[in-house]
Coordinates of C-alpha atoms and ligand atoms in Angstrom, one line a residue:
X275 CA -10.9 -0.1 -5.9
X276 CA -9.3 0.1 -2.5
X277 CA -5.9 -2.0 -3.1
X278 CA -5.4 -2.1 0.7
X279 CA -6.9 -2.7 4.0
X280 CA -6.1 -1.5 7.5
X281 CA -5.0 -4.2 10.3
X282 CA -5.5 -1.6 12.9
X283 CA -3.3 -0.2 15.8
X284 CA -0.3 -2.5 17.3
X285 CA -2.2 -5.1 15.9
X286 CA -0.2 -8.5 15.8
X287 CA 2.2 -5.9 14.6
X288 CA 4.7 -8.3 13.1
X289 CA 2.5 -11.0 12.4
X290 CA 4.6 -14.1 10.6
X291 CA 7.2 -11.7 10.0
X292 CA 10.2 -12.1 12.4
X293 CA 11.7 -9.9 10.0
X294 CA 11.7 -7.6 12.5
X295 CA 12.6 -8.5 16.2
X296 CA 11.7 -5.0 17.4
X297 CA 8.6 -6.0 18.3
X298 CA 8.9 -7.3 21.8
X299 CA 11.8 -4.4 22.1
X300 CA 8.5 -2.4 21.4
X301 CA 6.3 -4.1 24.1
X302 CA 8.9 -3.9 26.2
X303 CA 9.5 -0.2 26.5
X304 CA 6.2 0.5 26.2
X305 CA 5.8 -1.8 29.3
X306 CA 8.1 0.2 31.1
X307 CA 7.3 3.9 30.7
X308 CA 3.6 3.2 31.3
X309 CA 5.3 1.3 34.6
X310 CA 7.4 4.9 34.9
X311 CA 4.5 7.1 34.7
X312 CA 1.9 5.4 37.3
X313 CA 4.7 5.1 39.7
X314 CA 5.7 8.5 39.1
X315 CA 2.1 9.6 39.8
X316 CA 1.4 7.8 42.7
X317 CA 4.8 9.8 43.5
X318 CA 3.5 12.5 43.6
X319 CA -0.1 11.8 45.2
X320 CA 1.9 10.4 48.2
X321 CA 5.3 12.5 48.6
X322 CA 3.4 16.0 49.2
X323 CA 1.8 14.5 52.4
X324 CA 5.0 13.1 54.0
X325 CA 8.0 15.5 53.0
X326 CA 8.5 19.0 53.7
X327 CA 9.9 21.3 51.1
X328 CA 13.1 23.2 51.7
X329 CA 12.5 25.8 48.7
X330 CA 8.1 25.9 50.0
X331 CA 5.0 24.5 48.3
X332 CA 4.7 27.1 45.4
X333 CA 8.1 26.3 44.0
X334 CA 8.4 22.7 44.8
X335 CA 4.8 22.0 43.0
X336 CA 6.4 24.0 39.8
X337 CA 9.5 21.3 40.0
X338 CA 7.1 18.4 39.7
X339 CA 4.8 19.9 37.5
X340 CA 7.9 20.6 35.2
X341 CA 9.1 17.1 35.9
X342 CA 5.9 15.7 34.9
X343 CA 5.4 17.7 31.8
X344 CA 9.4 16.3 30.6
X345 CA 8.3 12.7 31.6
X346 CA 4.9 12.6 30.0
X347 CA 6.1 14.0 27.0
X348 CA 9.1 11.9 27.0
X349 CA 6.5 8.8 27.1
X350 CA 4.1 9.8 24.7
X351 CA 7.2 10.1 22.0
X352 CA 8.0 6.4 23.4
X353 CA 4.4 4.8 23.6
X354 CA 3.3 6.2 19.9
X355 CA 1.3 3.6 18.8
X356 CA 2.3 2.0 15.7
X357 CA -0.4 1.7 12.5
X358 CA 0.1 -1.1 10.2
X359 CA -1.6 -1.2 6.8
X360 CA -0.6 -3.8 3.8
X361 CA -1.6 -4.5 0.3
X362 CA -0.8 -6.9 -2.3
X363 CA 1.5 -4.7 -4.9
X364 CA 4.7 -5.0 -6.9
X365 CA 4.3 -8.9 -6.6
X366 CA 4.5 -9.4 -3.0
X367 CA 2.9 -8.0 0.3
X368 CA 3.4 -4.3 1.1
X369 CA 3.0 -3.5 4.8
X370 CA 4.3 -0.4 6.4
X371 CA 4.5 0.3 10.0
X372 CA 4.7 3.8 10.8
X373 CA 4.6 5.7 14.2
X374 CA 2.6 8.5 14.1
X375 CA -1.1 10.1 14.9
X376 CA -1.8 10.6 11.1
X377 CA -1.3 7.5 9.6
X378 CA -4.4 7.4 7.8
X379 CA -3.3 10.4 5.8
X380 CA -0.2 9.6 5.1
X381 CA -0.4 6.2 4.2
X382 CA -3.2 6.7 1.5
X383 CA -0.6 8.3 -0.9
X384 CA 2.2 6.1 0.0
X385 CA 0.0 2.9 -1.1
X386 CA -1.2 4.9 -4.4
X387 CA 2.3 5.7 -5.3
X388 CA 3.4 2.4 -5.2
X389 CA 0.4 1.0 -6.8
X390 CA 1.6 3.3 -9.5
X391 CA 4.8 2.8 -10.2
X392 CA 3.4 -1.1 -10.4
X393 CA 1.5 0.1 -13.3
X394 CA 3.9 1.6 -14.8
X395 CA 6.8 -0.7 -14.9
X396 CA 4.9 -4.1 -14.5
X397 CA 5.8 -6.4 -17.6
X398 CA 4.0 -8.9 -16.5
X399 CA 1.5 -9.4 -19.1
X400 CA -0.6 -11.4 -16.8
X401 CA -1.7 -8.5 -14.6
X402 CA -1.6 -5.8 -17.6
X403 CA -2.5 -5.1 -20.8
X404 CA -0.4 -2.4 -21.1
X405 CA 2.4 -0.5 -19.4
X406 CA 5.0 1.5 -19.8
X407 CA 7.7 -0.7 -20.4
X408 CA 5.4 -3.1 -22.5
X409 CA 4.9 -0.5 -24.5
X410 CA 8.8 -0.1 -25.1
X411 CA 9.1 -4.1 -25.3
X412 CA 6.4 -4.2 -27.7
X413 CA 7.7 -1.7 -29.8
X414 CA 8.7 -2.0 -33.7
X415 CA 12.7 -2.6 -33.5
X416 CA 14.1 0.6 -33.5
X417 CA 11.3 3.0 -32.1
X418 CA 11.9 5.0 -29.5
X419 CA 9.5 4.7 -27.0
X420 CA 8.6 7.4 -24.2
X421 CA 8.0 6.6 -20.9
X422 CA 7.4 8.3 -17.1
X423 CA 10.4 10.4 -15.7
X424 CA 10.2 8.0 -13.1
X425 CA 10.4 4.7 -15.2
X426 CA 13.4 6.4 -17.1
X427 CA 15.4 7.1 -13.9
X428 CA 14.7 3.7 -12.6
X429 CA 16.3 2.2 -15.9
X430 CA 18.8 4.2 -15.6
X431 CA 19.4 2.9 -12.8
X432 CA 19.5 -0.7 -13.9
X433 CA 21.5 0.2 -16.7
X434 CA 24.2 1.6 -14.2
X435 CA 24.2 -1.8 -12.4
X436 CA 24.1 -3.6 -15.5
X437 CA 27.6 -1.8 -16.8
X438 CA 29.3 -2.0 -12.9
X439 CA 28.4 -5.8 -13.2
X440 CA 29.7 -6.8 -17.0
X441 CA 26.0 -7.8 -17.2
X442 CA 25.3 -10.3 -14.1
X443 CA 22.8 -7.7 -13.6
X444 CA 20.8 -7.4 -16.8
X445 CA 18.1 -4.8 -17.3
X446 CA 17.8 -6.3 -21.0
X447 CA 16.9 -9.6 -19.1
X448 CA 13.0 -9.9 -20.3
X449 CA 13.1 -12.4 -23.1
X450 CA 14.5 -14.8 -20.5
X451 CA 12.2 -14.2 -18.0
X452 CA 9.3 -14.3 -20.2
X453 CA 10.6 -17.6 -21.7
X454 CA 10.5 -19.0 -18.6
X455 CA 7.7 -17.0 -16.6
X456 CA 8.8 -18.6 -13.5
X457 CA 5.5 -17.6 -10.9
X458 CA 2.8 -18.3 -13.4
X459 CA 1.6 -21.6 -11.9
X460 CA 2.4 -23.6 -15.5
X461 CA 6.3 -23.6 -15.5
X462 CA 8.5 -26.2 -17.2
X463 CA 11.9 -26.4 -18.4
X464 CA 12.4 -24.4 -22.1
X465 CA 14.5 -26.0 -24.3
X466 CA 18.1 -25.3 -24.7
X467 CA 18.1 -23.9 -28.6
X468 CA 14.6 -21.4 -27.1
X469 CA 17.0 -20.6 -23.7
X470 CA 19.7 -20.2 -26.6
X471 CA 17.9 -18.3 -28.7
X472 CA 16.5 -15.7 -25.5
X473 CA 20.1 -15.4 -24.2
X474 CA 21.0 -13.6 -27.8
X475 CA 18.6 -11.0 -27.5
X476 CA 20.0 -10.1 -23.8
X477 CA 22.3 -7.7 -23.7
X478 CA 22.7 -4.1 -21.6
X479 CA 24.7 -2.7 -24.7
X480 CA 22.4 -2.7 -27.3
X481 CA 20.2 -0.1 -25.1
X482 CA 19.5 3.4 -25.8
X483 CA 18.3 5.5 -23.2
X484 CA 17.9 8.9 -25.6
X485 CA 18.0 12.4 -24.5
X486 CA 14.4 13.1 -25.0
X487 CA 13.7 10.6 -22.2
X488 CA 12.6 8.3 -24.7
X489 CA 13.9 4.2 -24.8
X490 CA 14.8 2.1 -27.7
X491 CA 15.4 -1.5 -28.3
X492 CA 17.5 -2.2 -31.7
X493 CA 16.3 -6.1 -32.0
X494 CA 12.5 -7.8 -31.9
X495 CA 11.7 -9.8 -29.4
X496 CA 14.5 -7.7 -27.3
X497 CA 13.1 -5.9 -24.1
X498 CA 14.0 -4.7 -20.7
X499 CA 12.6 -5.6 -16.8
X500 CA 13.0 -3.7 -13.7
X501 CA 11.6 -6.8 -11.3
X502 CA 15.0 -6.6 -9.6
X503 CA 15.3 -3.6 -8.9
X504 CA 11.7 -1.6 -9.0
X505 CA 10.5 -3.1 -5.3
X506 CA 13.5 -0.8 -4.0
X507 CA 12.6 2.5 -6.0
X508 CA 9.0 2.4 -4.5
X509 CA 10.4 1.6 -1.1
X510 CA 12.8 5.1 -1.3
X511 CA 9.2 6.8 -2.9
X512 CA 7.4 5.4 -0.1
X513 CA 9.6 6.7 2.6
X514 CA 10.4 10.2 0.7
X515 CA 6.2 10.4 1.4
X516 CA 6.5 9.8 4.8
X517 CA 9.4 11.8 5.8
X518 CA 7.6 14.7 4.1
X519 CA 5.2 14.5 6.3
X520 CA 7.2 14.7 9.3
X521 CA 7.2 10.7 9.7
X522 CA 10.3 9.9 12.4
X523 CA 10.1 6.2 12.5
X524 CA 8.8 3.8 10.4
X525 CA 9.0 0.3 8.7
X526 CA 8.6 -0.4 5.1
X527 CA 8.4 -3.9 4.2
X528 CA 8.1 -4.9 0.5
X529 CA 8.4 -8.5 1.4
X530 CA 12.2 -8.9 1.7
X531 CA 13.2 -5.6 0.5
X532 CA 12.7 -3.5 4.5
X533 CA 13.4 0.2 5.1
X534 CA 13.2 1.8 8.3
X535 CA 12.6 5.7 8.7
X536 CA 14.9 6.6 11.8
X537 CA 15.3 4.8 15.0
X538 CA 12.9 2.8 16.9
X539 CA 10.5 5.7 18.6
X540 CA 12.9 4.5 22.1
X541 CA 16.1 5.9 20.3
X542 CA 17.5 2.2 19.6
X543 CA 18.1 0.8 16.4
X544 CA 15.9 -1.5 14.5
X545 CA 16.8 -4.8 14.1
X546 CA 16.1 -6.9 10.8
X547 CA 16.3 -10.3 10.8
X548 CA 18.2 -11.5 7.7
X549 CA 15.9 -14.9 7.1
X550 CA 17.2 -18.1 7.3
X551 CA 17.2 -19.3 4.0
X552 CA 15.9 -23.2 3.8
X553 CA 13.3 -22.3 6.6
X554 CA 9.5 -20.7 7.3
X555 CA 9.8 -16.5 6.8
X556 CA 10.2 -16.3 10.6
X557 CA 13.1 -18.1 11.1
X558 CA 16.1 -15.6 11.1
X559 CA 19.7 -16.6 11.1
X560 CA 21.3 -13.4 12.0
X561 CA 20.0 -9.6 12.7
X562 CA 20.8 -6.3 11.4
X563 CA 21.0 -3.6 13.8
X564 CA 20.1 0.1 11.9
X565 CA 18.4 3.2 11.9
X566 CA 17.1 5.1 8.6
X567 CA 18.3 2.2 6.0
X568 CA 17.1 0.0 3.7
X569 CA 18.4 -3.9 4.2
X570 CA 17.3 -6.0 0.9
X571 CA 17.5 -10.1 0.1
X572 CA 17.4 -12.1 -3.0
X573 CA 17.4 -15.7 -2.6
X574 CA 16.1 -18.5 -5.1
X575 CA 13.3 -19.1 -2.7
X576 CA 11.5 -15.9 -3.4
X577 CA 9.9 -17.9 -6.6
X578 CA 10.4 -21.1 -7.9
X579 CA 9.5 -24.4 -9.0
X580 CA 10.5 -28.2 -8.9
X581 CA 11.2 -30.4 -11.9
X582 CA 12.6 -33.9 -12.0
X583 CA 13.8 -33.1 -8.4
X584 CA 15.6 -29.7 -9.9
X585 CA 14.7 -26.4 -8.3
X586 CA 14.6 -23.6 -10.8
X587 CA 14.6 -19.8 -9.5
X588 CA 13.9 -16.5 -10.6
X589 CA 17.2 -15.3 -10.6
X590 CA 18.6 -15.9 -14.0
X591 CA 22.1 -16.1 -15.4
X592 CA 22.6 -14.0 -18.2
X593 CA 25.6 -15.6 -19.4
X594 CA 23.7 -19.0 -19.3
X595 CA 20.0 -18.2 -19.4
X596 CA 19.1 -20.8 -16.3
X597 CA 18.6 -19.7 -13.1
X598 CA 21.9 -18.8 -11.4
X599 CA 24.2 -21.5 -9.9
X600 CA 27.3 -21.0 -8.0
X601 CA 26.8 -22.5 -4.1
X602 CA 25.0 -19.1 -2.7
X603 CA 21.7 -19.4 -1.1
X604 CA 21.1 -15.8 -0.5
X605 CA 22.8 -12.2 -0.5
X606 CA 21.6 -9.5 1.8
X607 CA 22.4 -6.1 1.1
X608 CA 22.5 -2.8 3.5
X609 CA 22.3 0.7 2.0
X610 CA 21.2 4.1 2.6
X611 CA 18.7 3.7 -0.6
X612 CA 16.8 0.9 -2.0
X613 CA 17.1 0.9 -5.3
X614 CA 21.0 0.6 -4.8
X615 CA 20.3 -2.4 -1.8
X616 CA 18.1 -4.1 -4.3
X617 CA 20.0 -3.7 -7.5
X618 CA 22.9 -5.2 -5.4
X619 CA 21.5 -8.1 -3.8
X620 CA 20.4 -9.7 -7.0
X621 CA 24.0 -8.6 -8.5
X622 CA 25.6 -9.8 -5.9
X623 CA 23.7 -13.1 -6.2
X624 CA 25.0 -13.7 -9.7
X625 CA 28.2 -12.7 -9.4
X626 CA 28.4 -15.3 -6.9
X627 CA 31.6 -15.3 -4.4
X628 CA 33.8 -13.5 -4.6
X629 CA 32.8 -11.2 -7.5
X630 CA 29.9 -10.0 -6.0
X631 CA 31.4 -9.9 -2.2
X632 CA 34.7 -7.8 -3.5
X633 CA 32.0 -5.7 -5.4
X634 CA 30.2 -4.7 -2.9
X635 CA 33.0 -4.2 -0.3
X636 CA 34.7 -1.4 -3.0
X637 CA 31.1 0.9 -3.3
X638 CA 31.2 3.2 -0.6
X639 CA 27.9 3.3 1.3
X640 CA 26.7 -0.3 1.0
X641 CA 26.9 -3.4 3.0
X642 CA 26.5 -7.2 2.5
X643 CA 26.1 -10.2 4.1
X644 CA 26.6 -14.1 1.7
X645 CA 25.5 -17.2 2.8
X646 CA 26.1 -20.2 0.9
X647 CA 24.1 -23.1 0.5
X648 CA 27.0 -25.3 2.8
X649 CA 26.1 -22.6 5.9
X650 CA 29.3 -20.0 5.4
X651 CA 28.4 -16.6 6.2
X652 CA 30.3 -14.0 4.6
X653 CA 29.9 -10.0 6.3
X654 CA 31.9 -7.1 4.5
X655 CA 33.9 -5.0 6.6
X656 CA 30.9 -2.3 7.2
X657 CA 29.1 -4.6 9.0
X658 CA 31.4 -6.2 11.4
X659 CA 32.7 -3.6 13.8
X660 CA 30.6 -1.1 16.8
X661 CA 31.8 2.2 14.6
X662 CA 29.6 1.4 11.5
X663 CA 26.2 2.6 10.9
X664 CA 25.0 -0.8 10.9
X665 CA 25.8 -4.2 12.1
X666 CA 25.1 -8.1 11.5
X667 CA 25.0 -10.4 14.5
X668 CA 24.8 -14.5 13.4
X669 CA 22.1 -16.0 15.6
X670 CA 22.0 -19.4 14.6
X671 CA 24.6 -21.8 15.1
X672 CA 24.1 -23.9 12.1
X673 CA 26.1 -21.1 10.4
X674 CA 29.7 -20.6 10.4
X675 CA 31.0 -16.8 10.1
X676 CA 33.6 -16.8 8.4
X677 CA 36.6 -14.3 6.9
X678 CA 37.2 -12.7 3.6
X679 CA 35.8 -14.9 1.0
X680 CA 39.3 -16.2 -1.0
X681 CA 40.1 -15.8 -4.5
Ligands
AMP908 P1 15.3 -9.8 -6.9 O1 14.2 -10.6 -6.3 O2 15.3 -8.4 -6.6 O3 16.6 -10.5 -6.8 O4 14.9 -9.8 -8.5 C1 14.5 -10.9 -9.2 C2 13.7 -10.5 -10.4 O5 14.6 -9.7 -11.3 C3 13.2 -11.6 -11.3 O6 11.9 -12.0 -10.9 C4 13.3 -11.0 -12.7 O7 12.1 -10.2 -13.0 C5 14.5 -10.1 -12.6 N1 15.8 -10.7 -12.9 C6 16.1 -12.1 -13.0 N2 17.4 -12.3 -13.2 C7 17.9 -11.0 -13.4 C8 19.2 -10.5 -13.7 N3 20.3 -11.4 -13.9 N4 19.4 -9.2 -13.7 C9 18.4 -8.3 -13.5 N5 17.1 -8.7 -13.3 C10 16.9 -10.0 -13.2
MG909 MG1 16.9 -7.0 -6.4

């Protein structure tokens, strides 16, 4: 089955996703080298009849020819078409953007890769009957399990983020999310003693990533999820496939988890809008100016439902077992790689401010910007000044920037 479909060339490029502002930047310069060229051409159709050369007609043709040679090629790297294809994968819609001639090619293995990893670290039991990590949540107490290379490295992973946090981040986190299975259309509130009794079986510690690349559990009914940090492994695989073959710029959007390859084909920086939180996707309250990173959001909006008037999110605490509660409404998170930006944002999330902020500023390489649900908007250092690979600009007045979160 063909998980994807192609929307064509500079199609609606951005279509409901203001995520990304470059698009009229796009238009724009696209605009104004085709503008360039014809008036460069009708240039040279009209100057030959009404100057005289100084240096003669052989060498002065040999100028423009050069000249034209520079300027066409500088517009074709300028006005390559972007090809957009999406699929429904890891959750969420996939849609990559890339600028190049053989985007068919290339973007056949980038969808099957992710499409793979989905199948092998899903633990949604809804979608599969059996993956990899199932297969280690399933597992007698006290098997080991094997799994994928790749499925091991990306619990590594979680397990690193799981130790840096004192367990904010939990990849043990499963029994909790299955308890509540917040996205399944039939949620309700569980009750406190089976929240009580799901919180006991969390905990980072009690797993054993062996030698032999195998994965044990020690407890029944213990188990481990990668939702919060899988999206931004396939998003680094993704690109790794395209910059292998010789993609320069591209977009990958796993529906809040973006990663550009390069600049903008004009030599600019991309810009990402960080979405406004209580509004439509394409409402942005600030952007992120970057070239060949990864910027990544968790907010409770991603999934949720409504009970008595309460809003319960994906996100859980692990110290509580509801959905996390401490006055943010989103964290956004810039890195060089995914996994890392999307590990972080969730972390960050729970940890709440300042934990998470003071975190985040200490890890070299990595970015963030907090807003809280009263409008505050919180930037580490990274972000703030012209010298650093990135930067945040607020965009909507309704939000306060603000200094150094206190405490
Ligand atoms: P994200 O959207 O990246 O913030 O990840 C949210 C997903 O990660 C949820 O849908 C769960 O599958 C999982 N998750 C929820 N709470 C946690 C947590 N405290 N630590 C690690 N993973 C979590
Ligand atoms: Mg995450």
């Amino acid at each position: 089955m063909r998980l994807y479909h192609t929307l064509g060339i500079e199609k609606s490029l951005f279509r409901g996703n203001t995520w990304l502002g470059n698009d009229l930047d796009g238009k724009n310069n696209t605009l104004l080298h085709t503008f360039c060229c014809a008036g460069f051409c009708r240039w040279l159709q009209w100057r030959p009849m009404t100057i005289t050369s100084p240096v003669g007609p052989g060498p002065f043709r040999a100028v423009l020819a050069a000249a034209l040679v520079f300027l066409l090629f500088s517009c074709s790297s300028e006005t390559l078409r972007p090809r957009v294809d999406e699929a429904y994968l890891l959750g969420t819609v996939v849609r990559i953007t890339v600028y190049t001639d053989e985007a068919e090619a290339l973007l056949e293995p980038v969808f099957a890769r992710v499409a793979d990893i989905e199948a092998r670290m899903s633990t949604s039991e809804r979608d599969y009957d059996r993956t990899e990590l199932l297969d280690v949540n399933r597992a007698p107490a006290g098997t080991a399990t094997p799994v994928s290379a790749d499925t091991f490295e990306v619990l590594k992973e979680a397990l690193r983020y799981s130790e840096l946090s004192d367990g904010a981040f939990e990849v043990t986190i499963w029994p909790l999310v299955r308890l509540w299975d917040i996205g399944s259309g039939h949620e309700s509130v569980p009750s406190e003693g089976d929240i009580a009794r799901a919180v006991s079986l969390v905990d980072y510690r009690k797993l054993s990533l062996n030698d032999d690349g195998s994965v044990t559990l020690p407890e029944e009914g213990m188990g481990v999820d990668v939702g919060a940090i899988a999206k931004g492994y396939a998003a680094d695989e993704g690109a790794r496939i395209l910059r292998e073959g010789g993609v320069k710029h591209a977009i990958l959007d796993f529906g809040g988890n973006i990663l550009v390859i390069g600049s903008k084909p004009d030599g600019t920086p991309w810009r990402v809008g960080v979405q406004r939180p209580d509004a439509r996707r394409n409402e942005y309250i600030g952007i992120v100016y970057t070239s060949g990173r990864t910027v990544v959001t968790s907010g409770p909006y991603e999934r949720f439902f409504v009970e008595d008037g309460v809003r319960y999110h994906h996100i859980l605490d692990p110290a509580t077992g509801y959905p996390s509660r401490n006055g943010l409404e989103q964290v956004t998170v810039v890195g060089d790689r995914s996994i890392d930006a999307d590990a972080l944002s969730t972390t960050g999330y729970v940890m709440g401010l300042p934990a998470g902020f003071t975190l985040i500023e200490e890890l070299d390489g990595v970015e963030a910007v907090f807003v809280t649900e009263d409008h505050r908007v919180y930037v580490t250092s990274g972000l703030k000044g012209p010298d650093g690979r990135s930067r945040f600009e607020l965009v909507d007045e309704e939000f306060r920037l603000m200094g150094p979160p206190e405490g």
